[in-house]
PDB file of C-alpha atoms in Angstrom:
ATOM      1  CA  UNK A   3      25.600 -24.601  55.368  1.00  0.00           C
ATOM      2  CA  UNK A   4      27.674 -27.770  55.666  1.00  0.00           C
ATOM      3  CA  UNK A   5      28.613 -27.640  52.019  1.00  0.00           C
ATOM      4  CA  UNK A   6      30.148 -24.179  52.276  1.00  0.00           C
ATOM      5  CA  UNK A   7      32.098 -25.198  55.392  1.00  0.00           C
ATOM      6  CA  UNK A   8      33.391 -28.306  53.631  1.00  0.00           C
ATOM      7  CA  UNK A   9      34.392 -26.303  50.581  1.00  0.00           C
ATOM      8  CA  UNK A  10      36.235 -23.735  52.684  1.00  0.00           C
ATOM      9  CA  UNK A  11      38.202 -26.436  54.511  1.00  0.00           C
ATOM     10  CA  UNK A  12      40.315 -27.555  51.593  1.00  0.00           C
ATOM     11  CA  UNK A  13      43.028 -29.959  52.668  1.00  0.00           C
ATOM     12  CA  UNK A  14      46.372 -28.348  51.984  1.00  0.00           C
ATOM     13  CA  UNK A  15      49.315 -30.579  51.280  1.00  0.00           C
ATOM     14  CA  UNK A  16      52.150 -29.999  53.764  1.00  0.00           C
ATOM     15  CA  UNK A  17      55.552 -28.828  52.572  1.00  0.00           C
ATOM     16  CA  UNK A  18      57.343 -31.945  51.283  1.00  0.00           C
ATOM     17  CA  UNK A  19      60.607 -32.657  53.064  1.00  0.00           C
ATOM     18  CA  UNK A  20      62.460 -32.887  49.749  1.00  0.00           C
ATOM     19  CA  UNK A  21      61.208 -29.470  48.698  1.00  0.00           C
ATOM     20  CA  UNK A  22      62.138 -28.027  52.102  1.00  0.00           C
ATOM     21  CA  UNK A  23      65.655 -29.423  51.713  1.00  0.00           C
ATOM     22  CA  UNK A  24      65.892 -28.005  48.178  1.00  0.00           C
ATOM     23  CA  UNK A  25      64.706 -24.587  49.397  1.00  0.00           C
ATOM     24  CA  UNK A  26      67.278 -24.693  52.196  1.00  0.00           C
ATOM     25  CA  UNK A  27      69.993 -25.608  49.656  1.00  0.00           C
ATOM     26  CA  UNK A  28      68.973 -22.734  47.369  1.00  0.00           C
ATOM     27  CA  UNK A  29      68.863 -20.312  50.305  1.00  0.00           C
ATOM     28  CA  UNK A  30      72.295 -21.299  51.617  1.00  0.00           C
ATOM     29  CA  UNK A  31      73.810 -21.150  48.121  1.00  0.00           C
ATOM     30  CA  UNK A  32      72.237 -17.737  47.481  1.00  0.00           C
ATOM     31  CA  UNK A  33      73.337 -16.262  50.800  1.00  0.00           C
ATOM     32  CA  UNK A  34      76.878 -17.536  50.294  1.00  0.00           C
ATOM     33  CA  UNK A  35      76.833 -16.012  46.786  1.00  0.00           C
ATOM     34  CA  UNK A  36      75.718 -12.690  48.222  1.00  0.00           C
ATOM     35  CA  UNK A  37      78.432 -12.803  50.877  1.00  0.00           C
ATOM     36  CA  UNK A  38      81.055 -13.646  48.235  1.00  0.00           C
ATOM     37  CA  UNK A  39      79.615 -10.916  45.970  1.00  0.00           C
ATOM     38  CA  UNK A  40      79.265 -13.352  43.078  1.00  0.00           C
ATOM     39  CA  UNK A  41      76.160 -13.059  40.908  1.00  0.00           C
ATOM     40  CA  UNK A  42      74.150 -10.880  43.275  1.00  0.00           C
ATOM     41  CA  UNK A  43      71.160 -10.509  40.939  1.00  0.00           C
ATOM     42  CA  UNK A  44      70.966 -14.264  40.366  1.00  0.00           C
ATOM     43  CA  UNK A  45      71.169 -14.889  44.129  1.00  0.00           C
ATOM     44  CA  UNK A  46      68.417 -12.359  44.865  1.00  0.00           C
ATOM     45  CA  UNK A  47      66.167 -13.915  42.215  1.00  0.00           C
ATOM     46  CA  UNK A  48      66.777 -17.358  43.708  1.00  0.00           C
ATOM     47  CA  UNK A  49      65.805 -16.110  47.174  1.00  0.00           C
ATOM     48  CA  UNK A  50      62.640 -14.560  45.716  1.00  0.00           C
ATOM     49  CA  UNK A  51      61.873 -17.924  44.087  1.00  0.00           C
ATOM     50  CA  UNK A  52      62.253 -19.656  47.466  1.00  0.00           C
ATOM     51  CA  UNK A  53      59.864 -17.149  49.064  1.00  0.00           C
ATOM     52  CA  UNK A  54      57.348 -17.760  46.274  1.00  0.00           C
ATOM     53  CA  UNK A  55      57.714 -21.528  46.764  1.00  0.00           C
ATOM     54  CA  UNK A  56      56.962 -21.175  50.461  1.00  0.00           C
ATOM     55  CA  UNK A  57      53.950 -19.023  49.472  1.00  0.00           C
ATOM     56  CA  UNK A  58      52.568 -21.889  47.347  1.00  0.00           C
ATOM     57  CA  UNK A  59      52.514 -19.843  44.165  1.00  0.00           C
ATOM     58  CA  UNK A  60      51.855 -21.944  41.083  1.00  0.00           C
ATOM     59  CA  UNK A  61      54.172 -19.667  39.132  1.00  0.00           C
ATOM     60  CA  UNK A  62      56.960 -20.626  41.564  1.00  0.00           C
ATOM     61  CA  UNK A  63      56.430 -24.287  40.638  1.00  0.00           C
ATOM     62  CA  UNK A  64      56.871 -23.484  36.953  1.00  0.00           C
ATOM     63  CA  UNK A  65      59.882 -21.302  37.695  1.00  0.00           C
ATOM     64  CA  UNK A  66      61.423 -24.041  39.858  1.00  0.00           C
ATOM     65  CA  UNK A  67      60.996 -26.597  37.098  1.00  0.00           C
ATOM     66  CA  UNK A  68      62.478 -24.356  34.406  1.00  0.00           C
ATOM     67  CA  UNK A  69      65.274 -23.282  36.779  1.00  0.00           C
ATOM     68  CA  UNK A  70      66.326 -26.855  37.547  1.00  0.00           C
ATOM     69  CA  UNK A  71      66.190 -28.031  33.920  1.00  0.00           C
ATOM     70  CA  UNK A  72      68.275 -25.065  32.738  1.00  0.00           C
ATOM     71  CA  UNK A  73      70.710 -25.624  35.583  1.00  0.00           C
ATOM     72  CA  UNK A  74      71.100 -29.290  34.608  1.00  0.00           C
ATOM     73  CA  UNK A  75      71.678 -28.316  30.959  1.00  0.00           C
ATOM     74  CA  UNK A  76      74.298 -25.710  31.850  1.00  0.00           C
ATOM     75  CA  UNK A  77      76.084 -27.937  34.359  1.00  0.00           C
ATOM     76  CA  UNK A  78      76.129 -30.823  31.885  1.00  0.00           C
ATOM     77  CA  UNK A  79      77.838 -28.616  29.306  1.00  0.00           C
ATOM     78  CA  UNK A  80      80.380 -27.323  31.833  1.00  0.00           C
ATOM     79  CA  UNK A  81      83.061 -29.983  31.101  1.00  0.00           C
ATOM     80  CA  UNK A  82      82.837 -29.231  27.374  1.00  0.00           C
ATOM     81  CA  UNK A  83      82.957 -25.495  27.991  1.00  0.00           C
ATOM     82  CA  UNK A  84      85.977 -25.708  30.312  1.00  0.00           C
ATOM     83  CA  UNK A  85      87.924 -28.143  28.113  1.00  0.00           C
ATOM     84  CA  UNK A  86      91.142 -26.567  26.913  1.00  0.00           C
ATOM     85  CA  UNK A  87      93.381 -28.889  24.870  1.00  0.00           C
ATOM     86  CA  UNK A  88      96.305 -26.452  25.166  1.00  0.00           C
ATOM     87  CA  UNK A  89      96.233 -26.591  28.967  1.00  0.00           C
ATOM     88  CA  UNK A  90      98.496 -29.318  30.337  1.00  0.00           C
ATOM     89  CA  UNK A  91      96.934 -29.172  33.814  1.00  0.00           C
ATOM     90  CA  UNK A  92      93.507 -30.472  32.709  1.00  0.00           C
ATOM     91  CA  UNK A  93      94.232 -34.062  33.661  1.00  0.00           C
ATOM     92  CA  UNK A  94      95.718 -33.227  37.043  1.00  0.00           C
ATOM     93  CA  UNK A  95      93.551 -33.361  40.168  1.00  0.00           C
ATOM     94  CA  UNK A  96      92.036 -30.160  41.497  1.00  0.00           C
ATOM     95  CA  UNK A  97      92.760 -29.116  45.054  1.00  0.00           C
ATOM     96  CA  UNK A  98      89.912 -27.770  47.114  1.00  0.00           C
ATOM     97  CA  UNK A  99      89.677 -26.760  50.722  1.00  0.00           C
ATOM     98  CA  UNK A 100      86.549 -27.131  52.840  1.00  0.00           C
ATOM     99  CA  UNK A 101      87.299 -25.969  56.357  1.00  0.00           C
ATOM    100  CA  UNK A 102      90.073 -28.192  57.674  1.00  0.00           C
ATOM    101  CA  UNK A 103      89.574 -30.727  54.890  1.00  0.00           C
ATOM    102  CA  UNK A 104      91.941 -30.320  51.977  1.00  0.00           C
ATOM    103  CA  UNK A 105      91.653 -32.855  49.182  1.00  0.00           C
ATOM    104  CA  UNK A 106      92.893 -33.464  45.670  1.00  0.00           C
ATOM    105  CA  UNK A 107      90.090 -34.739  43.479  1.00  0.00           C
ATOM    106  CA  UNK A 108      90.093 -35.303  39.710  1.00  0.00           C
ATOM    107  CA  UNK A 109      87.968 -32.891  37.700  1.00  0.00           C
ATOM    108  CA  UNK A 110      85.650 -35.620  36.413  1.00  0.00           C
ATOM    109  CA  UNK A 111      84.668 -36.495  40.007  1.00  0.00           C
ATOM    110  CA  UNK A 112      83.815 -32.861  40.754  1.00  0.00           C
ATOM    111  CA  UNK A 113      81.804 -32.584  37.524  1.00  0.00           C
ATOM    112  CA  UNK A 114      80.066 -35.871  38.338  1.00  0.00           C
ATOM    113  CA  UNK A 115      79.030 -34.639  41.787  1.00  0.00           C
ATOM    114  CA  UNK A 116      77.746 -31.328  40.402  1.00  0.00           C
ATOM    115  CA  UNK A 117      75.766 -33.087  37.652  1.00  0.00           C
ATOM    116  CA  UNK A 118      74.347 -35.587  40.174  1.00  0.00           C
ATOM    117  CA  UNK A 119      73.181 -32.707  42.393  1.00  0.00           C
ATOM    118  CA  UNK A 120      71.497 -31.081  39.383  1.00  0.00           C
ATOM    119  CA  UNK A 121      69.742 -34.374  38.518  1.00  0.00           C
ATOM    120  CA  UNK A 122      68.453 -34.662  42.092  1.00  0.00           C
ATOM    121  CA  UNK A 123      67.121 -31.098  41.882  1.00  0.00           C
ATOM    122  CA  UNK A 124      65.246 -31.904  38.663  1.00  0.00           C
ATOM    123  CA  UNK A 125      63.842 -35.076  40.245  1.00  0.00           C
ATOM    124  CA  UNK A 126      62.583 -33.123  43.264  1.00  0.00           C
ATOM    125  CA  UNK A 127      61.050 -30.372  41.123  1.00  0.00           C
ATOM    126  CA  UNK A 128      58.952 -32.834  39.098  1.00  0.00           C
ATOM    127  CA  UNK A 129      57.706 -35.200  41.832  1.00  0.00           C
ATOM    128  CA  UNK A 130      53.918 -35.440  42.331  1.00  0.00           C
ATOM    129  CA  UNK A 131      54.158 -34.475  46.027  1.00  0.00           C
ATOM    130  CA  UNK A 132      55.826 -31.204  45.083  1.00  0.00           C
ATOM    131  CA  UNK A 133      53.163 -30.525  42.444  1.00  0.00           C
ATOM    132  CA  UNK A 134      50.417 -31.225  45.004  1.00  0.00           C
ATOM    133  CA  UNK A 135      51.967 -28.744  47.443  1.00  0.00           C
ATOM    134  CA  UNK A 136      51.340 -25.724  45.228  1.00  0.00           C
ATOM    135  CA  UNK A 137      47.947 -24.036  45.339  1.00  0.00           C
ATOM    136  CA  UNK A 138      46.169 -24.430  42.028  1.00  0.00           C
ATOM    137  CA  UNK A 139      43.651 -21.702  42.895  1.00  0.00           C
ATOM    138  CA  UNK A 140      46.338 -19.025  42.776  1.00  0.00           C
ATOM    139  CA  UNK A 141      46.961 -18.235  39.129  1.00  0.00           C
ATOM    140  CA  UNK A 142      49.579 -16.119  37.400  1.00  0.00           C
ATOM    141  CA  UNK A 143      47.426 -12.978  37.445  1.00  0.00           C
ATOM    142  CA  UNK A 144      48.905 -10.652  40.047  1.00  0.00           C
ATOM    143  CA  UNK A 145      45.625  -8.742  40.398  1.00  0.00           C
ATOM    144  CA  UNK A 146      43.538 -11.692  41.625  1.00  0.00           C
TER     145      UNK A 146
END
């Protein structure tokens, strides 16, 4: 009798704070994308991924890892993709507005910040605490 009680009381790892912050970041980015009507399908899929992460689906862990690695690859190629030697404004700072803050920042700083954020996302997705959070008993079979 004690053995079955002990087996049923499996210690579940709590939601890591890093993963919670990453889920919040993905949710905010997806909702803002939906409001701006930019990439609605991608935003909906990201929200579904966040729901699956909160549901401890092992498939969500794999999807999160692939998602972050692809995002890092695409963001890293962004400066090469946007390089236009015929454009004389490439070297000039970009102006962006965030609420009341208006700043002129060189493009390489913006690219550096975006790439650093992507690296942090990959680091979070592959940490052992995040891997321990997902339930290994739930497999990819939707019928089980």
